[in-house]
Amino acid sequence: MAEHAAVIGIGQTDFDAKRLDVSQVGLIREAAERALADAELDWKDIDAVVVGKAPDMFEGVMMPELFLAEALGGVGKPMLRVHTAGSVGGSTAIVAASLVQSGVHERVLTVAYEKQSESNAMWALSIKMPFTPTMVAGAGGFFAPLIRGYMERSGAPEDTGIRVALKDRLNALKNPVAHLKLPDVSFEMIQNSPMLWDPVRYLETCPSSDGACALVIGNEKHARAASNPPAWIHATNMKTEPTMFAGRDQVMPRAGLECSAELYKKAGISDPRKEIDCAEIYVPFSWFEPMWMENLHFAPLNQGWQMTYEGATALDGDLPVNMSGGVLSTNAIGASGMVRFAEAAMQVRGQAGEHQVDGAKKALGHAYGGGSQYFSMWIVADQPLQ
Amino acid sequence: MRDVAIVSYAQTPYVRSERHRNEVEMLMPIIDEVVTKSGITRQDIGFTCSGSTDYLAGQCFSFVMAVDAVGAWPPIKESHVEMDGAWALYEAWIKIQCGEVDSALIFSFGRSSMGETAETLTLQTDPYTMAPLGPDAISMAALQARSGLDAGLYSERDLAEVAARNRRNALTNPEAQLAGEFDVDALLEAPYRVSPLRDHDCPPVTDGAAAMVIATADVARNASSKPVWIRGIDHRLDCHQLGSRDLTRSPSTELAGQKAGVGTGKIDIAELHAPFTHQEIILKNALGLDDDVRINPSGGALAANPMMSAGLARIGEASRQIAGGAAERAVAHATSGPCLQQNLVCVLEG
């Protein structure tokens, strides 16, 4: 890299099913202003803006970053709009980081959002196209068979998913901005919730949320001058593979395996389970925690479920996962990847409040999208990469 | 900054309607062509970035299928912007500046024929205050054209001359959609489409795709007999509300042009992404181009306006002029949004 880059400001909206008190403009302003306040910067200090969100049809606005230009302080500045399916929030942060790492800009604001209440994502995902099967079952209908495939391969106990959901929902109670909070959540409550897409129960799936996440990314000079601690970006990576062909393993995608292996190499990590203190990863359906533990090389193949079962991924485990409550508790789709990246940064800045992992120095942020085919990841730490 | 060059460029023939090919089928031949011509193997291309919009395909995640045109196996480093391919080029250029990769494939695509483009673009406006009023893209451009006429910056005859010149230039471009000799007096006798714009002031509806390979100096010199160097690239944004803007100017183009270094040397040709005749004049003024600069030898967006590729095509067409020896230094421009809201400027040299 030409330049070191670090997260020097983080802002998230309060997430909810319907943020009827704000427009899309108000939503992104809430996140961006919180990030600027955290960075102790003003709009004029920002060189460029990078916006991310999932399909435009989710709100019914084509390239909405154009009408958000004024609200994001983008007038007279370069503005980019990223869209890489569900991984978009992560990819957007990576593009923003690259504007700093390249030496082209010094301080970049990046914002990712979704306002699902202004439309219906299930409808937007279910348009009948000629010569293609419709996906009227939403994303869960696509991913449930992959989970079935994992269960068969690994022999994981059937209640693994319930245990993941219980952990994430308990973590969400410690996160002031999380959307779905169930104070009396229990194993039985999740187990008895309706089966939506066998084996995924209602309480093992993510909600539909309104919300936004913003980051300010600065170069080394600005990171060292900041009064709040920076989260140094050690490595980023993105990887894509096609949706379907006969040789593809959709349960354990090669793009994810290679993306994380390359990421660790760039960050100088040889044993990720030991060297990474916590991980915030994209788990929209409970079972994806054990699947991604294997895909991210934290556990051997077919043994990821043991980490959940043994409590290794709990807030007090040896590799806490989804300390924020995860996508299972908050899912403003376009923002979800960036929220993962932001949580990793908050942890190494010691900023995570009740869901802080003691002494977290190095953390992973992860997002995926499409048919388990788009991956974006970063490693952040409390010190710059040597 | 690392020196980066365009090593190959290709585009589909631009047509009113691609009736028999889907997006992947449009892309495969041109991606194959630019990769083959680059001399870099698919496996060695460091990064891939595309530009497109779901609102042309009428389908969420429409860019996902385009991955099939690349041959993304083993998995590739890849990204996508919901913007014209010119901005995909910018993201790829940044990736190379980071030192992470030494080459990149860029492509963009769109089939405007599947919907009503001018009305689809209404959905680009503020959904709370502007879109409910239903301004279509041609009506908004007409407001802009009128403001320039009122300010005395050009006449309707000047606009007809822009149309006639672009479509005459297109006669030498086999991939252009609209080409021919047009008499300016005859053009001016046509009725208004949306006053003060006549049909000849507006772009055609075009289906098409474009692809490009760029690389660092070492790779480019080995790969191409005539690399075309990207000497400057910058993009800027104006505010969205038309009522808050001076529509007779393009401040974001002026700024991007300064940052990209347009004025630091003589410009031989310019490829300007001006879908409407009056916009070419606004852009020429914004970039400070002399009268001896040849504008749009390809015919520009008035000869073919493939949504999401028309900007990347300007850069590609300018690079062809340099690679072919017709120019030493060129400026290429891409636009997005109502009335030239967002603009990218790229300076190329042989």
mmCIF file with all atom_site columns, C-alpha atoms in Angstrom, chain A residues 236-370:
data_model
loop_
_atom_site.group_PDB
_atom_site.id
_atom_site.type_symbol
_atom_site.label_atom_id
_atom_site.label_alt_id
_atom_site.label_comp_id
_atom_site.label_asym_id
_atom_site.label_entity_id
_atom_site.label_seq_id
_atom_site.pdbx_PDB_ins_code
_atom_site.Cartn_x
_atom_site.Cartn_y
_atom_site.Cartn_z
_atom_site.occupancy
_atom_site.B_iso_or_equiv
_atom_site.pdbx_formal_charge
_atom_site.auth_seq_id
_atom_site.auth_comp_id
_atom_site.auth_asym_id
_atom_site.auth_atom_id
_atom_site.pdbx_PDB_model_num
ATOM 1   C CA . THR A 1 236 ? -8.738  -5.967  2.971   1.00 0.00 ? 236 THR A CA 1
ATOM 2   C CA . ASN A 1 237 ? -9.905  -8.479  0.382   1.00 0.00 ? 237 ASN A CA 1
ATOM 3   C CA . MET A 1 238 ? -12.807 -9.158  -1.987  1.00 0.00 ? 238 MET A CA 1
ATOM 4   C CA . LYS A 1 239 ? -13.530 -12.286 -4.001  1.00 0.00 ? 239 LYS A CA 1
ATOM 5   C CA . THR A 1 240 ? -16.297 -13.390 -6.368  1.00 0.00 ? 240 THR A CA 1
ATOM 6   C CA . GLU A 1 241 ? -17.347 -16.625 -8.045  1.00 0.00 ? 241 GLU A CA 1
ATOM 7   C CA . PRO A 1 242 ? -20.249 -17.394 -10.436 1.00 0.00 ? 242 PRO A CA 1
ATOM 8   C CA . THR A 1 243 ? -23.712 -18.191 -9.027  1.00 0.00 ? 243 THR A CA 1
ATOM 9   C CA . MET A 1 244 ? -23.982 -21.673 -10.418 1.00 0.00 ? 244 MET A CA 1
ATOM 10  C CA . PHE A 1 245 ? -22.096 -24.280 -12.340 1.00 0.00 ? 245 PHE A CA 1
ATOM 11  C CA . ALA A 1 246 ? -21.579 -27.979 -11.858 1.00 0.00 ? 246 ALA A CA 1
ATOM 12  C CA . GLY A 1 247 ? -18.190 -27.727 -10.181 1.00 0.00 ? 247 GLY A CA 1
ATOM 13  C CA . ARG A 1 248 ? -19.202 -25.232 -7.510  1.00 0.00 ? 248 ARG A CA 1
ATOM 14  C CA . ASP A 1 249 ? -19.504 -26.066 -3.788  1.00 0.00 ? 249 ASP A CA 1
ATOM 15  C CA . GLN A 1 250 ? -22.221 -23.693 -2.616  1.00 0.00 ? 250 GLN A CA 1
ATOM 16  C CA . VAL A 1 251 ? -22.008 -24.916 0.982   1.00 0.00 ? 251 VAL A CA 1
ATOM 17  C CA . MET A 1 252 ? -18.288 -24.174 1.320   1.00 0.00 ? 252 MET A CA 1
ATOM 18  C CA . PRO A 1 253 ? -17.579 -21.604 -1.433  1.00 0.00 ? 253 PRO A CA 1
ATOM 19  C CA . ARG A 1 254 ? -14.042 -21.485 -2.764  1.00 0.00 ? 254 ARG A CA 1
ATOM 20  C CA . ALA A 1 255 ? -14.245 -17.677 -3.062  1.00 0.00 ? 255 ALA A CA 1
ATOM 21  C CA . GLY A 1 256 ? -14.667 -17.412 0.730   1.00 0.00 ? 256 GLY A CA 1
ATOM 22  C CA . LEU A 1 257 ? -11.914 -19.929 1.504   1.00 0.00 ? 257 LEU A CA 1
ATOM 23  C CA . GLU A 1 258 ? -9.442  -18.104 -0.769  1.00 0.00 ? 258 GLU A CA 1
ATOM 24  C CA . CYS A 1 259 ? -10.561 -14.616 0.242   1.00 0.00 ? 259 CYS A CA 1
ATOM 25  C CA . SER A 1 260 ? -9.859  -15.272 3.926   1.00 0.00 ? 260 SER A CA 1
ATOM 26  C CA . ALA A 1 261 ? -6.612  -17.180 3.306   1.00 0.00 ? 261 ALA A CA 1
ATOM 27  C CA . GLU A 1 262 ? -5.261  -14.256 1.233   1.00 0.00 ? 262 GLU A CA 1
ATOM 28  C CA . LEU A 1 263 ? -6.507  -11.769 3.822   1.00 0.00 ? 263 LEU A CA 1
ATOM 29  C CA . TYR A 1 264 ? -4.618  -13.480 6.659   1.00 0.00 ? 264 TYR A CA 1
ATOM 30  C CA . LYS A 1 265 ? -1.480  -13.677 4.556   1.00 0.00 ? 265 LYS A CA 1
ATOM 31  C CA . LYS A 1 266 ? -1.626  -9.931  3.814   1.00 0.00 ? 266 LYS A CA 1
ATOM 32  C CA . ALA A 1 267 ? -2.165  -9.221  7.529   1.00 0.00 ? 267 ALA A CA 1
ATOM 33  C CA . GLY A 1 268 ? 0.706   -11.512 8.580   1.00 0.00 ? 268 GLY A CA 1
ATOM 34  C CA . ILE A 1 269 ? -1.624  -13.895 10.406  1.00 0.00 ? 269 ILE A CA 1
ATOM 35  C CA . SER A 1 270 ? -0.619  -17.572 10.403  1.00 0.00 ? 270 SER A CA 1
ATOM 36  C CA . ASP A 1 271 ? -3.045  -18.969 13.008  1.00 0.00 ? 271 ASP A CA 1
ATOM 37  C CA . PRO A 1 272 ? -6.314  -17.005 12.751  1.00 0.00 ? 272 PRO A CA 1
ATOM 38  C CA . ARG A 1 273 ? -8.018  -18.742 15.694  1.00 0.00 ? 273 ARG A CA 1
ATOM 39  C CA . LYS A 1 274 ? -5.187  -17.692 18.022  1.00 0.00 ? 274 LYS A CA 1
ATOM 40  C CA . GLU A 1 275 ? -4.213  -14.334 16.561  1.00 0.00 ? 275 GLU A CA 1
ATOM 41  C CA . ILE A 1 276 ? -7.649  -12.816 15.939  1.00 0.00 ? 276 ILE A CA 1
ATOM 42  C CA . ASP A 1 277 ? -9.384  -11.679 19.135  1.00 0.00 ? 277 ASP A CA 1
ATOM 43  C CA . CYS A 1 278 ? -12.961 -11.471 17.841  1.00 0.00 ? 278 CYS A CA 1
ATOM 44  C CA . ALA A 1 279 ? -14.922 -11.640 14.602  1.00 0.00 ? 279 ALA A CA 1
ATOM 45  C CA . GLU A 1 280 ? -18.067 -9.911  13.410  1.00 0.00 ? 280 GLU A CA 1
ATOM 46  C CA . ILE A 1 281 ? -19.382 -11.920 10.463  1.00 0.00 ? 281 ILE A CA 1
ATOM 47  C CA . TYR A 1 282 ? -22.418 -11.972 8.168   1.00 0.00 ? 282 TYR A CA 1
ATOM 48  C CA . VAL A 1 283 ? -24.875 -14.524 9.602   1.00 0.00 ? 283 VAL A CA 1
ATOM 49  C CA . PRO A 1 284 ? -28.394 -13.807 8.274   1.00 0.00 ? 284 PRO A CA 1
ATOM 50  C CA . PHE A 1 285 ? -29.534 -17.346 9.148   1.00 0.00 ? 285 PHE A CA 1
ATOM 51  C CA . SER A 1 286 ? -28.237 -18.947 12.351  1.00 0.00 ? 286 SER A CA 1
ATOM 52  C CA . TRP A 1 287 ? -26.496 -21.915 10.730  1.00 0.00 ? 287 TRP A CA 1
ATOM 53  C CA . PHE A 1 288 ? -24.148 -19.698 8.763   1.00 0.00 ? 288 PHE A CA 1
ATOM 54  C CA . GLU A 1 289 ? -22.063 -19.157 11.922  1.00 0.00 ? 289 GLU A CA 1
ATOM 55  C CA . PRO A 1 290 ? -20.629 -22.705 11.954  1.00 0.00 ? 290 PRO A CA 1
ATOM 56  C CA . MET A 1 291 ? -20.419 -22.755 8.152   1.00 0.00 ? 291 MET A CA 1
ATOM 57  C CA . TRP A 1 292 ? -18.405 -19.537 8.050   1.00 0.00 ? 292 TRP A CA 1
ATOM 58  C CA . MET A 1 293 ? -16.193 -20.628 10.974  1.00 0.00 ? 293 MET A CA 1
ATOM 59  C CA . GLU A 1 294 ? -14.927 -23.319 8.593   1.00 0.00 ? 294 GLU A CA 1
ATOM 60  C CA . ASN A 1 295 ? -14.894 -21.085 5.510   1.00 0.00 ? 295 ASN A CA 1
ATOM 61  C CA . LEU A 1 296 ? -12.817 -18.542 7.472   1.00 0.00 ? 296 LEU A CA 1
ATOM 62  C CA . HIS A 1 297 ? -10.330 -21.212 8.585   1.00 0.00 ? 297 HIS A CA 1
ATOM 63  C CA . PHE A 1 298 ? -11.193 -20.861 12.291  1.00 0.00 ? 298 PHE A CA 1
ATOM 64  C CA . ALA A 1 299 ? -12.217 -24.528 12.456  1.00 0.00 ? 299 ALA A CA 1
ATOM 65  C CA . PRO A 1 300 ? -11.417 -27.648 10.395  1.00 0.00 ? 300 PRO A CA 1
ATOM 66  C CA . LEU A 1 301 ? -14.006 -28.696 7.801   1.00 0.00 ? 301 LEU A CA 1
ATOM 67  C CA . ASN A 1 302 ? -17.206 -30.111 9.316   1.00 0.00 ? 302 ASN A CA 1
ATOM 68  C CA . GLN A 1 303 ? -16.189 -29.059 12.831  1.00 0.00 ? 303 GLN A CA 1
ATOM 69  C CA . GLY A 1 304 ? -17.303 -25.431 12.903  1.00 0.00 ? 304 GLY A CA 1
ATOM 70  C CA . TRP A 1 305 ? -20.441 -26.363 14.858  1.00 0.00 ? 305 TRP A CA 1
ATOM 71  C CA . GLN A 1 306 ? -18.269 -27.528 17.742  1.00 0.00 ? 306 GLN A CA 1
ATOM 72  C CA . MET A 1 307 ? -17.141 -23.941 18.318  1.00 0.00 ? 307 MET A CA 1
ATOM 73  C CA . THR A 1 308 ? -20.757 -22.853 18.785  1.00 0.00 ? 308 THR A CA 1
ATOM 74  C CA . TYR A 1 309 ? -21.528 -25.890 20.911  1.00 0.00 ? 309 TYR A CA 1
ATOM 75  C CA . GLU A 1 310 ? -18.537 -25.372 23.198  1.00 0.00 ? 310 GLU A CA 1
ATOM 76  C CA . GLY A 1 311 ? -19.275 -21.681 23.653  1.00 0.00 ? 311 GLY A CA 1
ATOM 77  C CA . ALA A 1 312 ? -16.059 -20.604 21.878  1.00 0.00 ? 312 ALA A CA 1
ATOM 78  C CA . THR A 1 313 ? -18.013 -17.978 19.917  1.00 0.00 ? 313 THR A CA 1
ATOM 79  C CA . ALA A 1 314 ? -19.789 -16.518 22.981  1.00 0.00 ? 314 ALA A CA 1
ATOM 80  C CA . LEU A 1 315 ? -18.819 -13.080 24.277  1.00 0.00 ? 315 LEU A CA 1
ATOM 81  C CA . ASP A 1 316 ? -16.611 -14.765 26.902  1.00 0.00 ? 316 ASP A CA 1
ATOM 82  C CA . GLY A 1 317 ? -15.333 -17.513 24.571  1.00 0.00 ? 317 GLY A CA 1
ATOM 83  C CA . ASP A 1 318 ? -11.892 -17.765 23.014  1.00 0.00 ? 318 ASP A CA 1
ATOM 84  C CA . LEU A 1 319 ? -13.143 -16.313 19.686  1.00 0.00 ? 319 LEU A CA 1
ATOM 85  C CA . PRO A 1 320 ? -16.216 -14.150 20.318  1.00 0.00 ? 320 PRO A CA 1
ATOM 86  C CA . VAL A 1 321 ? -18.370 -13.923 17.167  1.00 0.00 ? 321 VAL A CA 1
ATOM 87  C CA . ASN A 1 322 ? -21.049 -11.311 16.437  1.00 0.00 ? 322 ASN A CA 1
ATOM 88  C CA . MET A 1 323 ? -20.684 -9.341  19.616  1.00 0.00 ? 323 MET A CA 1
ATOM 89  C CA . SER A 1 324 ? -23.174 -6.744  18.310  1.00 0.00 ? 324 SER A CA 1
ATOM 90  C CA . GLY A 1 325 ? -25.986 -9.280  18.036  1.00 0.00 ? 325 GLY A CA 1
ATOM 91  C CA . GLY A 1 326 ? -25.151 -9.709  14.367  1.00 0.00 ? 326 GLY A CA 1
ATOM 92  C CA . VAL A 1 327 ? -27.321 -9.665  11.272  1.00 0.00 ? 327 VAL A CA 1
ATOM 93  C CA . LEU A 1 328 ? -29.789 -11.885 13.164  1.00 0.00 ? 328 LEU A CA 1
ATOM 94  C CA . SER A 1 329 ? -30.654 -8.851  15.299  1.00 0.00 ? 329 SER A CA 1
ATOM 95  C CA . THR A 1 330 ? -30.227 -5.997  12.808  1.00 0.00 ? 330 THR A CA 1
ATOM 96  C CA . ASN A 1 331 ? -30.433 -6.165  9.022   1.00 0.00 ? 331 ASN A CA 1
ATOM 97  C CA . ALA A 1 332 ? -30.602 -2.942  7.060   1.00 0.00 ? 332 ALA A CA 1
ATOM 98  C CA . ILE A 1 333 ? -29.390 -4.945  4.074   1.00 0.00 ? 333 ILE A CA 1
ATOM 99  C CA . GLY A 1 334 ? -27.079 -2.471  2.320   1.00 0.00 ? 334 GLY A CA 1
ATOM 100 C CA . ALA A 1 335 ? -25.629 -1.360  5.667   1.00 0.00 ? 335 ALA A CA 1
ATOM 101 C CA . SER A 1 336 ? -25.198 -4.845  7.139   1.00 0.00 ? 336 SER A CA 1
ATOM 102 C CA . GLY A 1 337 ? -21.730 -5.479  5.718   1.00 0.00 ? 337 GLY A CA 1
ATOM 103 C CA . MET A 1 338 ? -20.475 -2.097  6.921   1.00 0.00 ? 338 MET A CA 1
ATOM 104 C CA . VAL A 1 339 ? -21.972 -2.673  10.383  1.00 0.00 ? 339 VAL A CA 1
ATOM 105 C CA . ARG A 1 340 ? -19.839 -5.836  10.595  1.00 0.00 ? 340 ARG A CA 1
ATOM 106 C CA . PHE A 1 341 ? -16.727 -3.891  9.575   1.00 0.00 ? 341 PHE A CA 1
ATOM 107 C CA . ALA A 1 342 ? -17.639 -1.093  11.998  1.00 0.00 ? 342 ALA A CA 1
ATOM 108 C CA . GLU A 1 343 ? -18.131 -3.493  14.930  1.00 0.00 ? 343 GLU A CA 1
ATOM 109 C CA . ALA A 1 344 ? -14.666 -4.977  14.305  1.00 0.00 ? 344 ALA A CA 1
ATOM 110 C CA . ALA A 1 345 ? -13.245 -1.439  14.372  1.00 0.00 ? 345 ALA A CA 1
ATOM 111 C CA . MET A 1 346 ? -15.201 -0.507  17.518  1.00 0.00 ? 346 MET A CA 1
ATOM 112 C CA . GLN A 1 347 ? -13.785 -3.540  19.313  1.00 0.00 ? 347 GLN A CA 1
ATOM 113 C CA . VAL A 1 348 ? -10.134 -2.684  18.650  1.00 0.00 ? 348 VAL A CA 1
ATOM 114 C CA . ARG A 1 349 ? -10.832 0.961   19.560  1.00 0.00 ? 349 ARG A CA 1
ATOM 115 C CA . GLY A 1 350 ? -12.256 -0.237  22.899  1.00 0.00 ? 350 GLY A CA 1
ATOM 116 C CA . GLN A 1 351 ? -15.499 1.528   22.039  1.00 0.00 ? 351 GLN A CA 1
ATOM 117 C CA . ALA A 1 352 ? -18.017 -1.309  22.177  1.00 0.00 ? 352 ALA A CA 1
ATOM 118 C CA . GLY A 1 353 ? -19.472 -0.650  25.624  1.00 0.00 ? 353 GLY A CA 1
ATOM 119 C CA . GLU A 1 354 ? -21.339 -3.596  27.137  1.00 0.00 ? 354 GLU A CA 1
ATOM 120 C CA . HIS A 1 355 ? -20.488 -5.865  24.191  1.00 0.00 ? 355 HIS A CA 1
ATOM 121 C CA . GLN A 1 356 ? -16.759 -5.051  24.352  1.00 0.00 ? 356 GLN A CA 1
ATOM 122 C CA . VAL A 1 357 ? -14.399 -8.020  24.246  1.00 0.00 ? 357 VAL A CA 1
ATOM 123 C CA . ASP A 1 358 ? -11.751 -7.435  26.918  1.00 0.00 ? 358 ASP A CA 1
ATOM 124 C CA . GLY A 1 359 ? -8.384  -6.530  25.423  1.00 0.00 ? 359 GLY A CA 1
ATOM 125 C CA . ALA A 1 360 ? -9.438  -6.932  21.762  1.00 0.00 ? 360 ALA A CA 1
ATOM 126 C CA . LYS A 1 361 ? -6.463  -5.871  19.654  1.00 0.00 ? 361 LYS A CA 1
ATOM 127 C CA . LYS A 1 362 ? -7.127  -7.519  16.295  1.00 0.00 ? 362 LYS A CA 1
ATOM 128 C CA . ALA A 1 363 ? -10.548 -8.179  14.773  1.00 0.00 ? 363 ALA A CA 1
ATOM 129 C CA . LEU A 1 364 ? -12.120 -9.546  11.591  1.00 0.00 ? 364 LEU A CA 1
ATOM 130 C CA . GLY A 1 365 ? -15.051 -7.937  9.745   1.00 0.00 ? 365 GLY A CA 1
ATOM 131 C CA . HIS A 1 366 ? -16.770 -10.140 7.126   1.00 0.00 ? 366 HIS A CA 1
ATOM 132 C CA . ALA A 1 367 ? -19.658 -9.881  4.687   1.00 0.00 ? 367 ALA A CA 1
ATOM 133 C CA . TYR A 1 368 ? -21.037 -12.068 1.922   1.00 0.00 ? 368 TYR A CA 1
ATOM 134 C CA . GLY A 1 369 ? -23.723 -11.792 -0.712  1.00 0.00 ? 369 GLY A CA 1
ATOM 135 C CA . GLY A 1 370 ? -25.401 -13.152 -3.822  1.00 0.00 ? 370 GLY A CA 1
#
